[in-house]
XYZ file of C-alpha atoms in Angstrom:
511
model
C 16.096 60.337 48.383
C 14.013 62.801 46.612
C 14.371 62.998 42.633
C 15.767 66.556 42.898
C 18.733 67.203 44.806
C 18.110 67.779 48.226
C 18.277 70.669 50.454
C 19.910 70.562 53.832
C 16.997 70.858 56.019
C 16.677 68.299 58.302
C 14.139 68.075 60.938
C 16.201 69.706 63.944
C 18.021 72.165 61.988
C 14.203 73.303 60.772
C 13.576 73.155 64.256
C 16.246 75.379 65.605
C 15.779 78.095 62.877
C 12.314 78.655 64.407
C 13.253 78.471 67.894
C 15.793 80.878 67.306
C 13.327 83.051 65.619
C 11.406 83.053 68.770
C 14.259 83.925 70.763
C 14.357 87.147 69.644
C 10.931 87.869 70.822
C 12.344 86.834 74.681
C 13.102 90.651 75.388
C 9.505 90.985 74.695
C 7.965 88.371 77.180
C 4.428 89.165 78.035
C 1.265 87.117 79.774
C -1.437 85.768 77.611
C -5.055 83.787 78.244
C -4.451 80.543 77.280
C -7.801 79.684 74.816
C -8.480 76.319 76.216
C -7.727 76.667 79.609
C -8.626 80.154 80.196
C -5.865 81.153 82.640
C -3.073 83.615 82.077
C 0.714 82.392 81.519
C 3.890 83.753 80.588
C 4.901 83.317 76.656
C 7.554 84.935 74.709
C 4.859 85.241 71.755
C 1.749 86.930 71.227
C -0.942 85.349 68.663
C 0.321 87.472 65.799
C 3.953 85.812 66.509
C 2.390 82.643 66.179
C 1.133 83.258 63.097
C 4.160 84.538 61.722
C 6.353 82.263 62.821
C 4.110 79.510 61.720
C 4.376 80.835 58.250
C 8.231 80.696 57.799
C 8.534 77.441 59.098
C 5.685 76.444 56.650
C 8.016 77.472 54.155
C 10.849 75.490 55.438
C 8.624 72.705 55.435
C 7.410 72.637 51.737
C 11.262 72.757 51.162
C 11.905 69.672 52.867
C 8.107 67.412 52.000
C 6.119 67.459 49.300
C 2.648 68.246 49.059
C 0.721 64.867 47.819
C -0.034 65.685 44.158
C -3.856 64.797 44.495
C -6.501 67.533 44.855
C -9.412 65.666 45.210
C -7.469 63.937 48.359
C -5.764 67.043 49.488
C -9.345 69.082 49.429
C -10.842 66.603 51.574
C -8.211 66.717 54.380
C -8.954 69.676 54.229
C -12.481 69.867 54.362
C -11.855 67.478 57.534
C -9.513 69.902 59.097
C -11.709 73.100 58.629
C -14.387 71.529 60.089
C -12.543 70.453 63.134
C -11.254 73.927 63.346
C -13.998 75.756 62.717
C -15.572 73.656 66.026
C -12.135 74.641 68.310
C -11.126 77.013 70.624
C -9.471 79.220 68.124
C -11.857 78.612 65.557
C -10.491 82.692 63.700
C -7.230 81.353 62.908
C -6.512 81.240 59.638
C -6.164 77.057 59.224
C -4.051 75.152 56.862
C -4.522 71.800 56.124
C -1.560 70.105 53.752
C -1.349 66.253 53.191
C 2.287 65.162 52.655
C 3.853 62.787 49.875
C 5.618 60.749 52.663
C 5.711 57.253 54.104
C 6.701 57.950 57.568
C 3.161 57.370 59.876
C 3.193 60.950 61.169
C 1.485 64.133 61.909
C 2.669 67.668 62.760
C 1.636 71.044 63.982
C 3.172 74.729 63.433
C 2.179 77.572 65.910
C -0.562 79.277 64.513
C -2.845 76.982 62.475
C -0.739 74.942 60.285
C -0.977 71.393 60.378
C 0.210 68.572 58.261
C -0.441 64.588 57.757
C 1.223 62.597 55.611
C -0.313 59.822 53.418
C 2.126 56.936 55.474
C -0.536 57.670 58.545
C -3.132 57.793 56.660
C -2.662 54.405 55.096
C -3.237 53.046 58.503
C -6.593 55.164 59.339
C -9.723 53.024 59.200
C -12.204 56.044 58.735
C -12.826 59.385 58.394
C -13.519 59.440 62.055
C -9.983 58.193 62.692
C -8.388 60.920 60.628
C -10.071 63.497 62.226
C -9.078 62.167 65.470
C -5.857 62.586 64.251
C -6.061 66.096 62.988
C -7.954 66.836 65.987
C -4.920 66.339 68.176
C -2.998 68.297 66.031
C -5.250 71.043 66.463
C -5.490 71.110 70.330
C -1.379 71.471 69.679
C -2.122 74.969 68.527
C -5.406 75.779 70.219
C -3.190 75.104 73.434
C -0.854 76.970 72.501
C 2.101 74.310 73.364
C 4.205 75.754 70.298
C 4.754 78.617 72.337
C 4.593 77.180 75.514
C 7.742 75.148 74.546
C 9.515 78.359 73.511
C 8.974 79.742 76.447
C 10.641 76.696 78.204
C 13.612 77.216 76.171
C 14.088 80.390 76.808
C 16.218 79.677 79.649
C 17.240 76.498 78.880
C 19.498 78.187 75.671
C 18.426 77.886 72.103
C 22.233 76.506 70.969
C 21.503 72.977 72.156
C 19.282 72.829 69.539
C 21.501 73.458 66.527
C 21.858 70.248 64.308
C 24.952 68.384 64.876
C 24.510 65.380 62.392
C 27.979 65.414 61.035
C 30.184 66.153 63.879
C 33.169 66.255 60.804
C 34.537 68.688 58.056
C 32.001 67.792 55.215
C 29.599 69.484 57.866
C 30.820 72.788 56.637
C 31.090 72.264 53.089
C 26.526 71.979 53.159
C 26.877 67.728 53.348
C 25.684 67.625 56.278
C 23.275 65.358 55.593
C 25.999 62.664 53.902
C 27.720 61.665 57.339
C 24.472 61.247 59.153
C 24.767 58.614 61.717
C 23.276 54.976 61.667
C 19.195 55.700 62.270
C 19.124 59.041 61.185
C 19.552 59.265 57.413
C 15.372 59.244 57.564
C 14.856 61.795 60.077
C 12.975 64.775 58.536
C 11.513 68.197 60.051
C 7.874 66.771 61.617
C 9.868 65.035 64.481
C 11.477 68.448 65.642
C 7.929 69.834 66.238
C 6.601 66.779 68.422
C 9.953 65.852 70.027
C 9.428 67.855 73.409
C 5.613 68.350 73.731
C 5.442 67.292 77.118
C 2.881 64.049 78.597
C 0.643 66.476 79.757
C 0.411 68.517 76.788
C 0.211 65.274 74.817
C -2.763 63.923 77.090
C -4.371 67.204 76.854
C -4.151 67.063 72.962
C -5.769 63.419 72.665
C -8.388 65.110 74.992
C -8.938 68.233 73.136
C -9.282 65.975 69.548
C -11.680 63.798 71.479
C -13.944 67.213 72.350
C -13.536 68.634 69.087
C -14.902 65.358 67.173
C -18.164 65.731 69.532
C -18.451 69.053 68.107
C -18.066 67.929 64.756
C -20.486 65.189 65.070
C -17.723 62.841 65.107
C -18.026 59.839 67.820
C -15.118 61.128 70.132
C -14.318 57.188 71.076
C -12.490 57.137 67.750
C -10.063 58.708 69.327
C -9.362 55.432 70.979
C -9.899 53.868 67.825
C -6.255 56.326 67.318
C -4.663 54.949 69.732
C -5.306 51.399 69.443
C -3.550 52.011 66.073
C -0.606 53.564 67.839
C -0.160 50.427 70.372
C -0.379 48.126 66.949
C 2.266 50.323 65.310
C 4.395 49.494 68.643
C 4.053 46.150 68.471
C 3.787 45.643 64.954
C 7.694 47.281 65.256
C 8.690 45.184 68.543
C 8.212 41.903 67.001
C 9.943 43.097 63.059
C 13.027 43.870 65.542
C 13.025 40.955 67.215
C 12.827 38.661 64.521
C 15.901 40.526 63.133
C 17.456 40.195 66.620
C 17.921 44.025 67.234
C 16.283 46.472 69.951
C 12.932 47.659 69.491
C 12.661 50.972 68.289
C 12.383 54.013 69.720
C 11.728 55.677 66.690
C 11.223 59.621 66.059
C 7.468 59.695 64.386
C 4.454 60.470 65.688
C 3.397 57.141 67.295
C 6.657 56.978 69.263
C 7.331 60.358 69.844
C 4.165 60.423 72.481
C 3.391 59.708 76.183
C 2.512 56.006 77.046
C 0.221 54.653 74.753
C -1.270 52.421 77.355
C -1.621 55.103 79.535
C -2.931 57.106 76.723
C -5.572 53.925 75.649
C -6.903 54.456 79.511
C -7.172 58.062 79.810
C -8.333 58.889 76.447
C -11.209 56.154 76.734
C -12.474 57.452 80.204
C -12.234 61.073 78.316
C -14.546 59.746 75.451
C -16.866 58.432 77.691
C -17.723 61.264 79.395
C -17.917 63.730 76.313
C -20.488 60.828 74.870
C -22.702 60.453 78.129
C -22.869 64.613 78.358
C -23.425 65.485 74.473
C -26.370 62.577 74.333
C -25.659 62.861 70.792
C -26.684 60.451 68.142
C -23.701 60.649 65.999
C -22.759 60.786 62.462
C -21.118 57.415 60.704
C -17.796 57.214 61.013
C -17.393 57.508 57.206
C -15.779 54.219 56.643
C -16.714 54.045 53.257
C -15.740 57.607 52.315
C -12.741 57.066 53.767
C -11.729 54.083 51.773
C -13.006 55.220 48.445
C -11.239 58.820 49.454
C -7.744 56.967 49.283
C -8.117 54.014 46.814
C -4.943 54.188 44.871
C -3.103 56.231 46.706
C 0.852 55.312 47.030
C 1.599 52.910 50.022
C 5.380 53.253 51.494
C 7.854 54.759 49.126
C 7.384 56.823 46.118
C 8.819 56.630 42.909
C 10.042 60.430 43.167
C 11.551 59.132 46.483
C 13.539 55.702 45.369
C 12.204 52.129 46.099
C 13.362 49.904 48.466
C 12.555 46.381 47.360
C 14.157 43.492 49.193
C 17.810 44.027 48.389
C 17.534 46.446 45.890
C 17.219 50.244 45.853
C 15.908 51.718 42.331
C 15.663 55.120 41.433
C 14.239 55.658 38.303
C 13.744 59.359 38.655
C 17.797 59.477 39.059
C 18.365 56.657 36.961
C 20.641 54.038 39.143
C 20.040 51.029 41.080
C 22.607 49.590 43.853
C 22.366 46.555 45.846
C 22.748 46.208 49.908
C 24.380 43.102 51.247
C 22.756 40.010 52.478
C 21.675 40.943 55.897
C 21.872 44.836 55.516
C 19.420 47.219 55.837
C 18.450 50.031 53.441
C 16.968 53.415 54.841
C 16.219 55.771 52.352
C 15.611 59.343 53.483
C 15.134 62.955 51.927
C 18.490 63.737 52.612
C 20.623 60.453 52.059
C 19.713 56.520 51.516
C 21.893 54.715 53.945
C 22.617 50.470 53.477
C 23.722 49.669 57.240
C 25.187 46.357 58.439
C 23.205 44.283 61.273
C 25.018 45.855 64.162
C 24.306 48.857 63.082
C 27.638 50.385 63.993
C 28.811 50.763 60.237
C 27.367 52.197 56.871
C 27.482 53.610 53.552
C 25.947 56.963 52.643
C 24.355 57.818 49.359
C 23.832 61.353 48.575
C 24.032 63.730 45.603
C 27.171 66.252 45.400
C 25.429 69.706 45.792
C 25.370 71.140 42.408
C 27.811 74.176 43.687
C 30.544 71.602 43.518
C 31.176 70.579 40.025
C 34.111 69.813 37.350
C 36.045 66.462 37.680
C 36.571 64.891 40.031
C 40.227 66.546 41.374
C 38.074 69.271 41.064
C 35.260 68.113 43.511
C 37.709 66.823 45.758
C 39.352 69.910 46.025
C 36.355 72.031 46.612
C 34.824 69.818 49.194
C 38.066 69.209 51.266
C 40.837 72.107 50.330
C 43.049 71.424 53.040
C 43.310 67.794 52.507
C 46.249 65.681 53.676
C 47.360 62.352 52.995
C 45.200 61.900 49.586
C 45.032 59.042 47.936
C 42.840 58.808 45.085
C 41.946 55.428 43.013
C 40.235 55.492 39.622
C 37.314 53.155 39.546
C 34.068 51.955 37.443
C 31.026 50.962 38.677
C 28.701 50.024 36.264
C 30.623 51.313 33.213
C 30.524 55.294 35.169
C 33.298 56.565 36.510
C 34.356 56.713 39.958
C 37.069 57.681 42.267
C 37.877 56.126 45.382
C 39.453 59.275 47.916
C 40.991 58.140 51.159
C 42.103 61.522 53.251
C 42.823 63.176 56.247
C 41.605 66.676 57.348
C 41.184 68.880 60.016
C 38.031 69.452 61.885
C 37.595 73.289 63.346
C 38.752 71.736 66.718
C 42.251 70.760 64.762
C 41.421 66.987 65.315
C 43.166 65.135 62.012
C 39.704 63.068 60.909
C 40.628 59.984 58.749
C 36.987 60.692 55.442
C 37.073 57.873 52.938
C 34.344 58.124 49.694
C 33.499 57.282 46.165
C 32.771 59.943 44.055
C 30.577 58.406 40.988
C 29.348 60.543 37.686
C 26.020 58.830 37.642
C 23.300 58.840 34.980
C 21.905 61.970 34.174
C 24.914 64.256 34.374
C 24.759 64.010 38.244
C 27.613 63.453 40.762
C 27.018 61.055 44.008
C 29.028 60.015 47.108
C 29.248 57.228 48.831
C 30.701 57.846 52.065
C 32.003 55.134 54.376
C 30.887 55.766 57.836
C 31.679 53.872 60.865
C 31.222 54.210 64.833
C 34.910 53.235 65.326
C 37.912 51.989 63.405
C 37.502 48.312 64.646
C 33.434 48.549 63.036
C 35.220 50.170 60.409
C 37.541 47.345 59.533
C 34.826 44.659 59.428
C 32.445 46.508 57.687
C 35.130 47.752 54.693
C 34.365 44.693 52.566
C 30.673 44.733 52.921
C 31.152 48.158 52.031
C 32.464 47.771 48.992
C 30.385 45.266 47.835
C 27.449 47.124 47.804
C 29.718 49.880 46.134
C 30.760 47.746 43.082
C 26.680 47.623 42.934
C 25.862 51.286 41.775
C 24.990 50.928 38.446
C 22.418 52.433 35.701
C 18.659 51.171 35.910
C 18.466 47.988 33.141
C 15.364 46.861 32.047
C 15.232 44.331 34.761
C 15.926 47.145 37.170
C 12.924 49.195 35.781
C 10.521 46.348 35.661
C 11.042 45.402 39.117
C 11.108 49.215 39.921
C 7.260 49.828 40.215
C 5.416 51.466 43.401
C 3.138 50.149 45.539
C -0.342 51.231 45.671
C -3.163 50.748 48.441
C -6.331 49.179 46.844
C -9.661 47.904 48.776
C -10.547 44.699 48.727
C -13.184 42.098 49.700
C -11.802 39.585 52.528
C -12.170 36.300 51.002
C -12.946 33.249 53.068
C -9.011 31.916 53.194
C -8.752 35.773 55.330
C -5.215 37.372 55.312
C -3.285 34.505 54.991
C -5.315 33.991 51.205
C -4.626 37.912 50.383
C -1.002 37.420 51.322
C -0.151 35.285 48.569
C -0.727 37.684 46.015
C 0.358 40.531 47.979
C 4.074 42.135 47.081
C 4.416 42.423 50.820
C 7.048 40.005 51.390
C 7.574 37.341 53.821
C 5.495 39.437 56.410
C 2.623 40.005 53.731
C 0.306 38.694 56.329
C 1.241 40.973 59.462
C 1.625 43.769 57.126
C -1.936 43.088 56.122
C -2.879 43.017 59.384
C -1.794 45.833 60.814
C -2.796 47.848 58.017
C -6.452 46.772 58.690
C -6.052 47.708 62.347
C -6.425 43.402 63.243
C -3.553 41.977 64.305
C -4.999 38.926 66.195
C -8.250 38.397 63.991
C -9.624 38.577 60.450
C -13.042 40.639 59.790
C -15.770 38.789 58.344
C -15.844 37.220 54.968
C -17.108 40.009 52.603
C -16.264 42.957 54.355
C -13.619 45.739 52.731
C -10.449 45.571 53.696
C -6.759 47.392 52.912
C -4.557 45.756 50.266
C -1.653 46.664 48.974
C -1.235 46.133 45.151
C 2.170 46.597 42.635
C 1.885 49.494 40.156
């Protein structure tokens, strides 16, 4: 949760509002030369409709991330990116290079130069050459044109599959729609709906395009394997944390799982690197390890304090001003548009989110405004933490006249704000055996005390030297957790061995 109240743009909604913008150009279809390939195909945008398009969503985008307040970091991604550009097939675009104040280990492209990283990939780079592998393939996104290649595809498939859907119940019209978001998708955000239906080819062609334009740049184009290789340990790294918590693995909605293959990916890319290395003959530039490093010493590793901090149990917002607890075994997932606690089935949760500021008053009054036609309400006065709450149990009708049983605390939290906690469930019989576990981590919500606030402090990623005792020495001083060690690991890109006593590596330090 951000520390302002958030706006409902999640990712496919963001999505949809620029397919739908490119809809309208349909009537219009025309045939273009494709920059990279050089042969003509049929798009529903020119290159000026790109651009244009590009630009509103940009906007959307800045509504929904954060730039990463850091100049000096910010100018050298950058510097990176123009570089990359300036060395593509569309080199007279007019590129944009933003880094984003986000965890999530992702990376995005707009039609018509804008592309974004966020600091959570970035944290798992081991060079410069690795980021501008990464921002590479972003840029053979555009230069390719797959944007509007994937408008043109939906052309006939119908833009209204796209709308966003993530309530599916009456608080959906009221502008909650991001309070009764189903288990796994309280983090979702806008960069997935740009990657979600690039196709394998066009993903294979990007890797191969960001492998080409790091030649150009000087850049050893086998770091682009170097990419992927951090990819396949992001897999694992996720297979194994799932199955030590007995659940699936994840399929996840981020960059590294939002791709083809990434074995098949490992294999073609390296063949592709190859051959751009045995043709250029080059002698190329370091891979700017020790830039790199220096470039993001301090920078914030996994949640922000402007976003809320997830530590163990505990979620602390000091931006907001509350803490609440999840119950033994639960899971916390805090997103821009709601922090969910979900039990270990994952078939039952409860839903923090702010009350949009255009419902205010008491709480009759909130109730009223959020769910006028109402039936069956029972309201219970409550406190948590010495603030008041109301307990609502309802029923309303959906548009489709279905009578849809909403239960929810209303809370007047800290700061003169309002919150919800909504009880969400997959069916009545998750419902029933989730209620109690529900309310336990209700009875939780209470201010920040000083305890709160002094275990309330962000993480930050340091460099260190790897002492002889390797990771398994660094993880006893790291605030990683139980997994300090595989964390450490697959931050440093070595999952099955340590570097050499005396070489830098990634830590991650407590603020």
């Amino acid at each position: 949760m951000s520390s302002a109240l958030p706006k409902a743009m999640l990712r496919r909604a963001v999505a949809s509002a620029l397919l739908i913008a490119l809809a309208a150009l349909a009537a219009c279809g025309t045939t273009s030369v494709n920059p990279v390939t050089g042969k003509t195909e049929r798009t529903v945008m020119d290159e000026a409709s790109e651009i244009a398009e590009g630009r509103k969503a940009h906007a959307q985008v800045l509504q929904e991330y954060t730039p990463l307040a850091d100049p000096k970091l910010q100018a050298y991604v950058n510097e990176i990116g123009q570089r990359l550009a300036k060395a593509s097939h569309r080199s007279h675009l007019e590129w944009h290079f933003t880094l984003l104040d986000s965890p999530e280990v992702n990376a995005f492209a707009l039609p018509g130069g804008y592309v974004y990283v966020t600091r959570g990939i970035m944290a798992y780079m081991e060079s410069e050459a690795d980021l501008a592998g990464v921002i590479g393939h972003e840029i053979g996104h555009v230069t390719a044109r797959h944007g509007a290649q994937r408008a043109t595809r939906q052309q006939s498939a119908g833009i209204g599959v796209l709308a966003a859907s993530v309530l599916g119940a009456v608080l959906e019209s009221q502008g909650l729609g991001g309070a009764g978001q189903l288990l796994g998708q309280a983090s979702q955000t806008a960069a997935a709906g740009y990657v979600a239906s690039y196709g394998r080819e066009q993903e294979l062609q990007a890797d191969g395009l960001g492998a080409e334009y790091l030649s150009r740049s000087h850049y050893d184009p086998k770091n682009m394997v170097d990419v992927i290789h951090v990819l396949k340990n992001q897999e694992r790294f996720a297979a194994e944390q799932a199955r030590l918590e007995g659940r699936p693995a994840p399929s996840g909605s981020s960059w590294l799982a939002s791709h083809p293959s990434n074995d098949q990916r490992l294999g073609q890319i390296s063949q592709t690197a190859l051959q751009y290395a045995a043709a250029d003959g080059k002698n190329y530039q370091d891979d700017g390890r020790a830039r790199y490093l220096a470039a993001i010493e301090g920078i914030s590793y996994g949640e922000s304090a402007e976003q809320g901090l997830s530590r163990g149990r505990n979620f602390y917002h000091t931006g907001l001003g509350f803490a609440l607890t999840a119950p033994a075994g639960w899971k916390i997932q805090n997103g821009a548009e709601a922090l969910m606690l979900s039990n270990p089935e994952q078939d039952a949760g409860l839903v923090l989110r702010p009350v949009p500021p255009k419902f205010s008053g008491s709480h009759e009054q909130i109730l009223h405004q959020i769910l006028p036609q109402a039936e069956q309400v029972q309201v219970d006065k409550l406190s948590l933490g010495g603030l008041p709450a109301s307990h609502i149990n309802a029923v309303q009708r959906n548009a489709q006249g279905q009578r849809l049983p909403i239960e929810f605390t209303l809370i007047s939290g800290p700061n003169k704000a309002n919150y919800m906690l909504i009880y969400r469930a997959r069916d009545a019989n998750a419902m029933a055996r989730a209620s109690r576990r529900m309310q336990e981590a209700e009875a939780s919500f209470r201010p920040m005390t000083a305890a709160d606030r002094a275990a309330a402090k962000p993480w930050q990623l340091r460099t260190a030297t790897m002492p002889a005792g390797g990771f398994a020495q660094l993880a006893k001083t790291s605030p990683l957790g139980e997994r300090a060690e595989a964390q450490l690991r697959l931050l440093n890109g070595a999952l099955d061995s340590d570097p050499k006593p005396g070489q830098k590596v990634k830590v991650v330090t407590q603020g």
